[in-house]
Short mmCIF file of C-alpha atoms in Angstrom, two decimals:
data_model
loop_
_atom_site.label_atom_id
_atom_site.label_comp_id
_atom_site.label_asym_id
_atom_site.label_seq_id
_atom_site.Cartn_x
_atom_site.Cartn_y
_atom_site.Cartn_z
CA UNK A 271 89.66 158.71 56.92
CA UNK A 272 93.45 158.93 57.22
CA UNK A 273 93.44 162.12 55.16
CA UNK A 274 91.30 164.03 57.69
CA UNK A 275 92.95 166.64 59.84
CA UNK A 276 93.77 165.33 63.31
CA UNK A 277 91.81 167.67 65.60
CA UNK A 278 89.47 167.62 68.59
CA UNK A 279 86.41 168.89 66.61
CA UNK A 280 86.74 166.08 64.06
CA UNK A 281 86.98 163.43 66.80
CA UNK A 282 84.04 165.02 68.69
CA UNK A 283 81.93 164.98 65.57
CA UNK A 284 82.57 161.28 65.10
CA UNK A 285 81.71 160.50 68.72
CA UNK A 286 78.46 162.52 68.57
CA UNK A 287 77.31 161.07 65.26
CA UNK A 288 74.39 158.66 65.09
CA UNK A 289 71.80 160.44 67.26
CA UNK A 290 73.91 160.90 70.34
CA UNK A 291 74.96 157.30 70.76
CA UNK A 292 78.28 158.03 69.10
CA UNK A 293 80.12 156.29 66.29
CA UNK A 294 82.82 154.48 68.27
CA UNK A 295 84.00 152.39 65.31
CA UNK A 296 84.59 155.42 63.13
CA UNK A 297 86.35 157.21 65.99
CA UNK A 298 88.61 154.22 66.65
CA UNK A 299 89.45 153.90 62.95
CA UNK A 300 90.25 157.60 62.83
CA UNK A 301 92.56 157.42 65.84
CA UNK A 302 94.33 154.32 64.54
CA UNK A 303 94.85 155.86 61.11
CA UNK A 304 96.42 158.92 62.66
CA UNK A 305 98.72 156.80 64.82
CA UNK A 306 99.72 154.66 61.85
CA UNK A 307 100.53 157.75 59.80
CA UNK A 308 102.65 159.12 62.65
CA UNK A 309 104.48 155.81 63.03
CA UNK A 310 105.24 155.63 59.30
CA UNK A 311 106.43 159.22 59.28
CA UNK A 312 108.69 158.53 62.26
CA UNK A 313 110.12 155.48 60.46
CA UNK A 314 110.84 157.58 57.38
CA UNK A 315 112.54 160.24 59.50
CA UNK A 316 114.62 157.58 61.26
CA UNK A 317 115.70 156.08 57.92
CA UNK A 318 116.60 159.54 56.62
CA UNK A 319 118.67 160.35 59.70
CA UNK A 320 120.48 157.01 59.50
CA UNK A 321 121.16 157.45 55.77
CA UNK A 322 122.56 160.94 56.26
CA UNK A 323 124.72 159.64 59.10
CA UNK A 324 126.05 156.77 56.96
CA UNK A 325 126.72 159.02 53.97
CA UNK A 326 128.53 161.55 56.15
CA UNK A 327 130.62 158.72 57.60
CA UNK A 328 131.41 157.52 54.08
CA UNK A 329 132.58 161.01 53.14
CA UNK A 330 134.85 161.08 56.19
CA UNK A 331 136.33 157.68 55.33
CA UNK A 332 136.87 158.81 51.75
CA UNK A 333 138.71 161.90 53.02
CA UNK A 334 141.28 159.46 54.38
CA UNK A 335 142.42 158.98 50.78
CA UNK A 336 143.70 162.54 50.88
CA UNK A 337 145.40 161.69 54.15
CA UNK A 338 147.03 158.61 52.63
CA UNK A 339 148.15 160.64 49.62
CA UNK A 340 149.74 163.40 51.69
CA UNK A 341 151.33 160.98 54.16
CA UNK A 342 152.78 158.90 51.34
CA UNK A 343 153.98 161.96 49.42
CA UNK A 344 155.78 163.36 52.45
CA UNK A 345 157.30 159.99 53.36
CA UNK A 346 159.01 159.38 50.01
CA UNK A 347 161.81 161.29 48.39
CA UNK A 348 160.92 164.29 46.25
CA UNK A 349 161.76 162.50 43.01
CA UNK A 350 158.90 160.04 43.57
CA UNK A 351 156.20 162.42 44.81
CA UNK A 352 154.07 162.55 41.68
CA UNK A 353 154.18 158.76 41.33
CA UNK A 354 152.94 157.98 44.82
CA UNK A 355 150.17 160.58 44.69
CA UNK A 356 148.98 159.25 41.33
CA UNK A 357 148.85 155.71 42.70
CA UNK A 358 146.62 156.94 45.52
CA UNK A 359 144.26 158.54 43.02
CA UNK A 360 144.11 155.36 40.99
CA UNK A 361 143.57 153.19 44.07
CA UNK A 362 140.31 155.08 44.49
CA UNK A 363 139.39 155.11 40.81
CA UNK A 364 140.26 151.50 39.96
CA UNK A 365 138.93 150.37 43.32
CA UNK A 366 135.62 152.11 42.64
CA UNK A 367 135.17 150.37 39.31
CA UNK A 368 136.09 146.86 40.43
CA UNK A 369 134.26 147.10 43.75
CA UNK A 370 131.16 148.12 41.79
CA UNK A 371 131.50 145.27 39.30
CA UNK A 372 132.51 142.45 41.64
CA UNK A 373 133.68 143.44 45.11
CA UNK A 374 130.40 144.46 46.73
CA UNK A 375 128.71 141.31 45.46
CA UNK A 376 131.49 139.08 46.79
CA UNK A 377 131.36 140.87 50.16
CA UNK A 378 127.65 141.38 50.85
CA UNK A 379 125.75 139.52 48.14
CA UNK A 380 123.09 137.83 50.29
CA UNK A 381 121.75 135.24 50.39
CA UNK A 382 124.92 133.29 49.88
CA UNK A 383 127.30 130.77 51.42
CA UNK A 384 129.76 131.40 54.23
CA UNK A 385 132.77 131.86 51.94
CA UNK A 386 131.71 134.37 49.27
CA UNK A 387 128.68 136.37 48.20
CA UNK A 388 127.08 135.97 44.77
CA UNK A 389 124.40 138.66 44.39
CA UNK A 390 124.37 142.40 43.58
CA UNK A 391 127.00 142.32 40.80
CA UNK A 392 127.16 145.82 39.31
CA UNK A 393 124.62 146.79 42.00
CA UNK A 394 121.88 144.77 40.35
CA UNK A 395 118.73 144.74 42.56
CA UNK A 396 120.05 147.66 44.60
CA UNK A 397 118.37 149.27 46.48
CA UNK A 398 116.81 146.36 48.31
CA UNK A 399 115.74 145.80 51.94
CA UNK A 400 118.83 146.26 54.08
CA UNK A 401 121.06 147.46 51.22
CA UNK A 402 120.95 150.92 49.73
CA UNK A 403 123.38 153.00 47.68
CA UNK A 404 124.73 154.69 50.80
CA UNK A 405 125.82 151.32 52.18
CA UNK A 406 127.71 150.55 48.97
CA UNK A 407 129.50 153.90 49.11
CA UNK A 408 130.54 153.36 52.72
CA UNK A 409 131.92 149.89 52.01
CA UNK A 410 133.74 151.10 48.88
CA UNK A 411 135.55 153.72 50.96
CA UNK A 412 136.77 150.90 53.22
CA UNK A 413 137.92 148.78 50.28
CA UNK A 414 140.08 151.51 48.76
CA UNK A 415 141.59 152.20 52.19
CA UNK A 416 143.01 148.65 52.17
CA UNK A 417 144.53 149.26 48.74
CA UNK A 418 145.99 152.57 49.89
CA UNK A 419 147.78 150.81 52.74
CA UNK A 420 149.51 148.45 50.32
CA UNK A 421 150.68 151.32 48.09
CA UNK A 422 152.94 152.64 50.82
CA UNK A 423 154.80 149.36 51.32
CA UNK A 424 156.02 149.16 47.71
CA UNK A 425 156.60 152.86 47.11
CA UNK A 426 159.59 154.28 45.19
CA UNK A 427 160.48 151.14 43.23
CA UNK A 428 157.35 149.66 41.68
CA UNK A 429 156.20 149.82 38.08
CA UNK A 430 153.04 151.77 37.55
CA UNK A 431 151.20 148.92 35.83
CA UNK A 432 151.75 146.74 38.91
CA UNK A 433 149.78 149.22 41.01
CA UNK A 434 146.82 148.98 38.67
CA UNK A 435 146.85 145.17 38.64
CA UNK A 436 147.19 144.61 42.37
CA UNK A 437 144.71 147.38 43.25
CA UNK A 438 142.02 145.89 41.01
CA UNK A 439 142.63 142.38 42.36
CA UNK A 440 142.72 143.48 46.00
CA UNK A 441 139.57 145.60 45.94
CA UNK A 442 137.67 143.37 43.54
CA UNK A 443 138.35 139.98 45.12
CA UNK A 444 140.83 139.56 48.00
CA UNK A 445 139.45 142.18 50.38
CA UNK A 446 135.74 141.48 49.61
CA UNK A 447 136.11 137.81 50.51
CA UNK A 448 137.62 138.70 53.89
CA UNK A 449 134.91 141.27 54.60
CA UNK A 450 132.28 138.65 53.69
CA UNK A 451 133.73 136.23 56.25
CA UNK A 452 133.60 138.68 59.16
CA UNK A 453 131.01 141.34 58.29
CA UNK A 454 128.33 139.74 56.13
CA UNK A 455 125.32 138.15 57.81
CA UNK A 456 126.20 135.00 55.83
CA UNK A 457 129.90 134.98 56.75
CA UNK A 458 131.18 131.84 58.45
CA UNK A 459 132.94 133.77 61.24
CA UNK A 460 130.78 136.90 61.53
CA UNK A 461 129.50 138.00 64.92
CA UNK A 462 126.31 139.34 63.31
CA UNK A 463 125.33 136.13 61.50
CA UNK A 464 121.74 135.45 60.53
CA UNK A 465 119.51 134.36 63.45
CA UNK A 466 119.67 130.61 63.82
CA UNK A 467 123.14 130.29 62.28
CA UNK A 468 125.85 129.06 64.63
CA UNK A 469 128.63 131.40 65.75
CA UNK A 470 132.34 130.59 65.71
CA UNK A 471 133.13 129.50 69.32
CA UNK A 472 129.75 130.89 70.32
CA UNK A 473 130.91 134.47 69.77
CA UNK A 474 131.96 135.07 66.19
CA UNK A 475 134.73 137.51 65.33
CA UNK A 476 134.12 141.01 66.71
CA UNK A 477 136.23 143.08 64.34
CA UNK A 478 133.96 146.10 64.58
CA UNK A 479 135.59 148.50 62.10
CA UNK A 480 138.37 146.39 60.61
CA UNK A 481 141.69 146.05 62.42
CA UNK A 482 141.85 142.69 60.67
CA UNK A 483 139.49 143.07 57.74
CA UNK A 484 141.01 146.33 56.49
CA UNK A 485 144.35 146.97 58.18
CA UNK A 486 145.75 143.47 58.32
CA UNK A 487 144.64 142.74 54.75
CA UNK A 488 146.37 145.87 53.43
CA UNK A 489 149.44 145.33 55.62
CA UNK A 490 149.96 141.66 54.72
CA UNK A 491 149.48 142.41 51.02
CA UNK A 492 152.10 145.14 51.27
CA UNK A 493 154.42 142.79 53.16
CA UNK A 494 154.44 140.32 50.28
CA UNK A 495 154.90 143.02 47.67
CA UNK A 496 157.87 144.55 49.48
CA UNK A 497 159.46 141.16 50.22
CA UNK A 498 159.25 139.96 46.64
CA UNK A 499 160.61 143.08 44.99
CA UNK A 500 163.27 143.74 47.62
CA UNK A 501 164.54 146.87 49.33
CA UNK A 502 165.23 150.21 47.69
CA UNK A 503 168.71 150.94 46.38
CA UNK A 504 170.76 152.42 49.19
CA UNK A 505 168.43 151.38 52.03
CA UNK A 506 171.11 149.03 53.39
CA UNK A 507 174.84 149.52 52.87
CA UNK A 508 177.31 146.86 51.70
CA UNK A 509 177.75 145.73 55.33
CA UNK A 510 174.00 145.29 55.76
CA UNK A 511 173.60 148.29 58.05
CA UNK A 512 170.36 150.27 57.58
CA UNK A 513 170.62 153.68 55.95
CA UNK A 514 167.80 156.15 56.56
CA UNK A 515 166.06 157.28 53.38
CA UNK A 516 163.94 159.98 54.92
CA UNK A 517 160.86 161.43 53.30
CA UNK A 518 161.21 164.86 51.78
CA UNK A 519 158.40 166.77 53.51
CA UNK A 520 157.56 166.75 57.20
CA UNK A 521 154.76 169.20 56.39
CA UNK A 522 152.95 166.72 54.15
CA UNK A 523 153.42 163.93 56.69
CA UNK A 524 151.77 165.98 59.45
CA UNK A 525 148.99 167.13 57.11
CA UNK A 526 148.33 163.54 56.06
CA UNK A 527 148.35 162.34 59.65
CA UNK A 528 145.76 164.88 60.73
CA UNK A 529 143.61 164.12 57.69
CA UNK A 530 143.68 160.43 58.58
CA UNK A 531 142.86 161.27 62.20
CA UNK A 532 139.86 163.28 61.02
CA UNK A 533 138.71 160.50 58.68
CA UNK A 534 138.94 157.91 61.44
CA UNK A 535 135.90 159.55 63.04
CA UNK A 536 133.94 158.18 60.11
CA UNK A 537 135.85 154.93 59.93
CA UNK A 538 135.17 153.80 63.50
CA UNK A 539 131.96 155.49 64.74
CA UNK A 540 130.45 155.22 61.27
CA UNK A 541 130.71 151.44 61.40
CA UNK A 542 127.57 151.42 63.54
CA UNK A 543 125.85 152.22 60.20
CA UNK A 544 122.91 153.79 62.06
CA UNK A 545 122.60 156.28 64.89
CA UNK A 546 118.87 156.69 65.60
CA UNK A 547 118.50 153.55 67.69
CA UNK A 548 117.47 153.25 71.34
CA UNK A 549 118.96 150.75 73.78
CA UNK A 550 116.64 151.46 76.69
CA UNK A 551 113.44 153.29 77.70
CA UNK A 552 112.19 155.80 75.14
CA UNK A 553 113.23 159.32 76.04
CA UNK A 554 116.48 158.45 77.77
CA UNK A 555 119.27 160.65 76.41
CA UNK A 556 121.97 158.15 77.39
CA UNK A 557 120.58 154.73 76.42
CA UNK A 558 120.93 155.00 72.68
CA UNK A 559 123.30 154.30 69.82
CA UNK A 560 124.04 158.02 69.62
CA UNK A 561 125.85 157.69 72.96
CA UNK A 562 127.76 154.61 71.78
CA UNK A 563 128.83 156.55 68.69
CA UNK A 564 130.29 159.27 70.90
CA UNK A 565 132.05 156.74 73.11
CA UNK A 566 133.56 155.10 70.02
CA UNK A 567 135.00 158.43 68.91
CA UNK A 568 136.49 158.87 72.40
CA UNK A 569 138.14 155.43 72.51
CA UNK A 570 139.56 156.05 69.04
CA UNK A 571 141.02 159.36 70.15
CA UNK A 572 142.51 158.05 73.38
CA UNK A 573 144.21 155.08 71.78
CA UNK A 574 145.88 157.27 69.15
CA UNK A 575 146.98 159.82 71.74
CA UNK A 576 148.43 157.16 74.04
CA UNK A 577 150.30 155.57 71.14
CA UNK A 578 151.71 158.90 69.96
CA UNK A 579 153.10 159.85 73.38
CA UNK A 580 154.44 156.35 74.02
CA UNK A 581 156.23 156.41 70.67
CA UNK A 582 157.60 159.87 71.36
CA UNK A 583 159.28 158.91 74.63
CA UNK A 584 160.04 155.34 73.57
CA UNK A 585 161.96 156.42 70.47
CA UNK A 586 163.64 159.18 72.46
CA UNK A 587 164.98 156.60 74.90
CA UNK A 588 166.21 154.42 72.02
CA UNK A 589 167.65 157.00 69.63
CA UNK A 590 168.08 160.19 71.64
CA UNK A 591 165.86 162.18 69.24
CA UNK A 592 162.33 163.57 69.28
CA UNK A 593 161.35 162.16 65.90
CA UNK A 594 158.25 163.62 64.27
CA UNK A 595 157.92 160.90 61.60
CA UNK A 596 157.94 158.16 64.24
CA UNK A 597 155.35 159.95 66.38
CA UNK A 598 152.97 160.30 63.43
CA UNK A 599 153.28 156.61 62.63
CA UNK A 600 152.81 155.73 66.29
CA UNK A 601 149.61 157.76 66.39
CA UNK A 602 148.26 155.92 63.33
CA UNK A 603 149.31 152.60 64.85
CA UNK A 604 147.14 153.37 67.87
CA UNK A 605 144.20 154.09 65.58
CA UNK A 606 144.72 150.89 63.59
CA UNK A 607 144.80 148.86 66.80
CA UNK A 608 141.64 150.30 68.40
CA UNK A 609 139.62 149.93 65.20
CA UNK A 610 138.50 146.37 66.04
CA UNK A 611 137.31 147.17 69.57
CA UNK A 612 136.42 150.85 69.42
CA UNK A 613 132.70 150.25 70.10
CA UNK A 614 132.97 147.57 72.78
CA UNK A 615 135.68 148.69 75.23
CA UNK A 616 135.83 151.33 77.95
CA UNK A 617 137.84 154.53 77.37
CA UNK A 618 140.40 153.52 80.01
CA UNK A 619 141.09 150.30 78.09
CA UNK A 620 141.78 152.32 74.93
CA UNK A 621 144.80 153.82 76.69
CA UNK A 622 146.21 150.32 77.16
CA UNK A 623 145.53 149.52 73.52
CA UNK A 624 147.46 152.57 72.31
CA UNK A 625 150.34 152.07 74.74
CA UNK A 626 150.96 148.50 73.62
CA UNK A 627 150.40 149.36 69.94
CA UNK A 628 153.31 151.82 70.08
CA UNK A 629 155.68 149.13 71.33
CA UNK A 630 154.34 146.65 68.78
CA UNK A 631 155.20 149.14 66.02
CA UNK A 632 158.66 149.84 67.45
CA UNK A 633 159.34 146.11 67.75
CA UNK A 634 158.13 145.38 64.22
CA UNK A 635 160.38 148.11 62.86
CA UNK A 636 163.37 146.61 64.66
CA UNK A 637 162.60 143.21 63.14
CA UNK A 638 162.23 144.81 59.70
CA UNK A 639 165.70 146.32 59.89
CA UNK A 640 167.18 143.09 61.21
CA UNK A 641 165.85 141.11 58.25
CA UNK A 642 166.52 143.89 55.70
CA UNK A 643 162.85 144.47 55.01
CA UNK A 644 162.17 147.86 53.43
CA UNK A 645 158.77 149.53 53.76
CA UNK A 646 158.96 153.31 53.20
CA UNK A 647 155.65 153.95 55.01
CA UNK A 648 156.08 151.21 57.67
CA UNK A 649 152.69 150.08 56.37
CA UNK A 650 153.09 146.36 56.99
CA UNK A 651 154.43 146.98 60.50
CA UNK A 652 151.85 149.63 61.34
CA UNK A 653 148.70 148.20 59.79
CA UNK A 654 149.63 144.54 59.90
CA UNK A 655 151.37 144.41 63.29
CA UNK A 656 149.19 146.91 65.15
CA UNK A 657 146.09 145.54 63.45
CA UNK A 658 146.87 142.05 64.75
CA UNK A 659 147.43 143.45 68.25
CA UNK A 660 144.06 145.20 68.01
CA UNK A 661 142.32 141.91 67.27
CA UNK A 662 143.91 140.28 70.33
CA UNK A 663 143.18 143.34 72.48
CA UNK A 664 139.48 143.13 71.61
CA UNK A 665 139.32 139.53 72.83
CA UNK A 666 140.86 140.60 76.14
CA UNK A 667 138.95 143.79 77.00
CA UNK A 668 135.53 143.65 75.29
CA UNK A 669 132.85 144.66 77.82
CA UNK A 670 129.72 142.50 78.04
CA UNK A 671 127.23 145.39 78.00
CA UNK A 672 128.82 147.01 74.97
CA UNK A 673 129.06 143.68 73.15
CA UNK A 674 125.35 143.08 73.58
CA UNK A 675 124.59 146.59 72.30
CA UNK A 676 126.84 146.39 69.26
CA UNK A 677 125.95 142.76 68.46
CA UNK A 678 122.35 142.33 69.70
CA UNK A 679 120.13 139.28 69.54
CA UNK A 680 122.54 136.71 71.01
CA UNK A 681 122.38 137.10 74.81
CA UNK A 682 125.09 135.41 76.82
CA UNK A 683 127.72 135.44 74.07
CA UNK A 684 131.38 135.48 75.22
CA UNK A 685 133.16 138.78 75.79
CA UNK A 686 136.67 139.82 76.84
CA UNK A 687 138.90 137.39 78.73
CA UNK A 688 140.06 140.05 81.22
CA UNK A 689 136.47 141.21 81.66
CA UNK A 690 135.26 137.83 82.85
CA UNK A 691 134.05 136.53 79.51
CA UNK A 692 136.25 133.46 79.13
CA UNK A 693 138.60 132.50 76.33
CA UNK A 694 136.23 131.67 73.48
CA UNK A 695 136.36 135.15 71.95
CA UNK A 696 140.16 135.01 72.06
CA UNK A 697 140.10 131.65 70.25
CA UNK A 698 137.87 133.12 67.54
CA UNK A 699 140.18 136.10 67.10
CA UNK A 700 143.31 133.98 66.86
CA UNK A 701 141.54 132.07 64.08
CA UNK A 702 140.84 135.40 62.38
CA UNK A 703 144.52 136.39 62.41
CA UNK A 704 145.56 133.04 60.97
CA UNK A 705 142.99 132.96 58.18
CA UNK A 706 143.68 136.56 57.11
CA UNK A 707 147.42 135.92 56.94
CA UNK A 708 146.79 132.68 55.05
CA UNK A 709 144.22 134.06 52.60
CA UNK A 710 146.15 137.21 51.70
CA UNK A 711 149.37 135.22 51.40
CA UNK A 712 147.94 132.64 48.98
CA UNK A 713 146.30 135.31 46.83
CA UNK A 714 148.51 138.41 46.85
CA UNK A 715 151.82 136.53 47.26
CA UNK A 716 151.48 134.58 43.97
CA UNK A 717 150.22 137.73 42.22
CA UNK A 718 153.27 139.77 43.19
CA UNK A 719 155.54 136.82 42.36
CA UNK A 720 153.96 136.46 38.91
CA UNK A 721 154.39 140.18 38.26
CA UNK A 722 158.02 139.85 39.34
CA UNK A 723 158.67 136.94 37.00
CA UNK A 724 156.99 138.75 34.11
CA UNK A 725 159.15 141.81 34.69
CA UNK A 726 156.14 143.96 35.60
CA UNK A 727 156.86 144.60 39.27
CA UNK A 728 160.10 146.49 39.88
CA UNK A 729 161.57 149.33 37.86
CA UNK A 730 165.17 149.25 36.65
CA UNK A 731 168.06 150.52 38.77
CA UNK A 732 168.57 153.46 36.42
CA UNK A 733 164.95 154.49 36.72
CA UNK A 734 164.97 154.12 40.48
CA UNK A 735 168.01 156.34 40.87
CA UNK A 736 166.61 159.00 38.57
CA UNK A 737 163.20 158.86 40.19
CA UNK A 738 159.83 157.64 39.03
CA UNK A 739 158.50 161.13 38.39
CA UNK A 740 161.01 161.76 35.62
CA UNK A 741 161.15 158.29 34.13
CA UNK A 742 157.47 157.32 34.25
CA UNK A 743 155.42 160.49 34.58
CA UNK A 744 157.07 163.01 32.31
CA UNK A 745 158.42 165.38 34.94
CA UNK A 746 159.05 166.00 38.59
CA UNK A 747 156.51 167.23 41.11
CA UNK A 748 159.00 169.93 42.17
CA UNK A 749 161.29 171.37 39.48
CA UNK A 750 163.14 174.46 40.67
CA UNK A 751 165.78 176.19 38.55
CA UNK A 752 167.84 179.12 39.67
CA UNK A 753 166.70 182.41 38.17
CA UNK A 754 169.73 183.99 36.45
CA UNK A 755 167.87 187.01 35.09
CA UNK A 756 169.03 189.17 37.93
CA UNK A 757 165.71 189.02 39.77
CA UNK A 758 166.37 186.66 42.59
CA UNK A 759 169.50 185.02 41.19
CA UNK A 760 171.78 183.77 43.93
CA UNK A 761 169.64 185.28 46.64
CA UNK A 762 167.45 182.22 46.78
CA UNK A 763 164.90 183.18 44.14
CA UNK A 764 163.69 180.54 41.73
CA UNK A 765 160.90 179.56 39.42
CA UNK A 766 159.16 176.38 38.38
CA UNK A 767 160.05 175.12 34.93
CA UNK A 768 158.49 172.51 32.70
CA UNK A 769 159.68 168.96 33.15
CA UNK A 770 160.86 168.86 29.53
CA UNK A 771 163.76 171.11 30.52
CA UNK A 772 165.19 168.46 32.85
CA UNK A 773 167.74 165.90 31.70
CA UNK A 774 167.56 162.30 32.95
CA UNK A 775 170.36 161.79 35.47
CA UNK A 776 172.49 160.20 36.81
CA UNK A 777 174.14 158.10 34.12
CA UNK A 778 174.27 154.34 34.37
CA UNK A 779 177.88 154.34 35.59
CA UNK A 780 176.96 156.44 38.59
CA UNK A 781 174.08 154.10 39.39
CA UNK A 782 176.33 151.05 39.33
CA UNK A 783 178.87 152.82 41.54
CA UNK A 784 176.16 153.63 44.04
CA UNK A 785 174.97 150.04 44.12
CA UNK A 786 178.51 148.84 44.69
#
């Protein structure tokens, strides 16, 4: 019956069958079959729309790897360009392999305990209800973002093999465990825990897109790596005064910043995972997840903009310069901070988030110089410091209506302290900060220390002075020699030569003199 064409003549024929008395049972079955078919078709369309939305968001998040690569390349000196770009490529490649083998299972392998997942190794039993390939791809893009953050902290002085080891460990184990705690339905502190499971302080941790899970994890890991291997040669003079070692390309920094900005529209709004979901009466254009997705993009934008302008004028008042590098980092700091609360705060609150994030970054950078901490990308300060502020900000400004929309099924749960929701959400978020710092410290700290003791972490002084591109990668990213053939010559002309034509300089004596 379900295969019949839905039309008035067919229904009339059924009603008139049986000598005029009508066949009501057949007509009812026909109508129900048509409604069931329509409902199933609508469900398939909804699933398709949500899958396309999630895949598109995953592609946007993955595009952030290009942003990280360009930002890192522009922020280091020219002699280390090839090295830092290659590490970004391998963060994605090694991260993809180890997240496939172990990471996704540790993060989302339900059913499991509150500490770590133990299903779906190598995507076994995928797809399954609630988990499809698109979900894996989206979460992988987040995992490699955490590894990319750490790469910036230890740039310009780290052995290549160390990148491979820490990247595999971070994406395959350290990061997945944290994401299981706060994002898995089995996680002990997750706000979206399984129905019937108790919530931490009655609220759970509302780290919507990962100010803590992604940014703090990457920032704290980078902090330990940079602390253990020490500052770059020449970063502080013999009196302990900081010496600026500026990146070689403002163009690449700006390009990377805008690429990251673009990718953040997948990072934050995409964390809804679905878009075709109604919050209110059917047919309302405003009471749906599609509207919340748009609002999330707006809060993300406003926080970054507020942080960029605050950094611009704040650094101007402190240094007397309009510094482009600082403004780009301030912008990213605003994005890192709003990531936890992007879906559950009002746009006006996002301005506060970005404003404070800028001063958090400026303050963290002052502390870094005071204690002779060297982070070429300011990654630990930006992602760790601003990420921690974002977690606290969420607990202060989360709006009750938005909380119930983003985390449904638990009416009456606590929301922001300044929004009349009490202090329980703040208590949960302070716990989150402490456990992330503790977990990353007891895992990544010993790893970096072991690499240091084994002589696998830092390159030699001679190699550092010559540059990693020449000493580890067979040639520089930029090799310009003056053209003496008469075509260009001393008028500024030049051509790119092979790296084999370049001698390794400076000699050891010059390196020692520089260190002295």
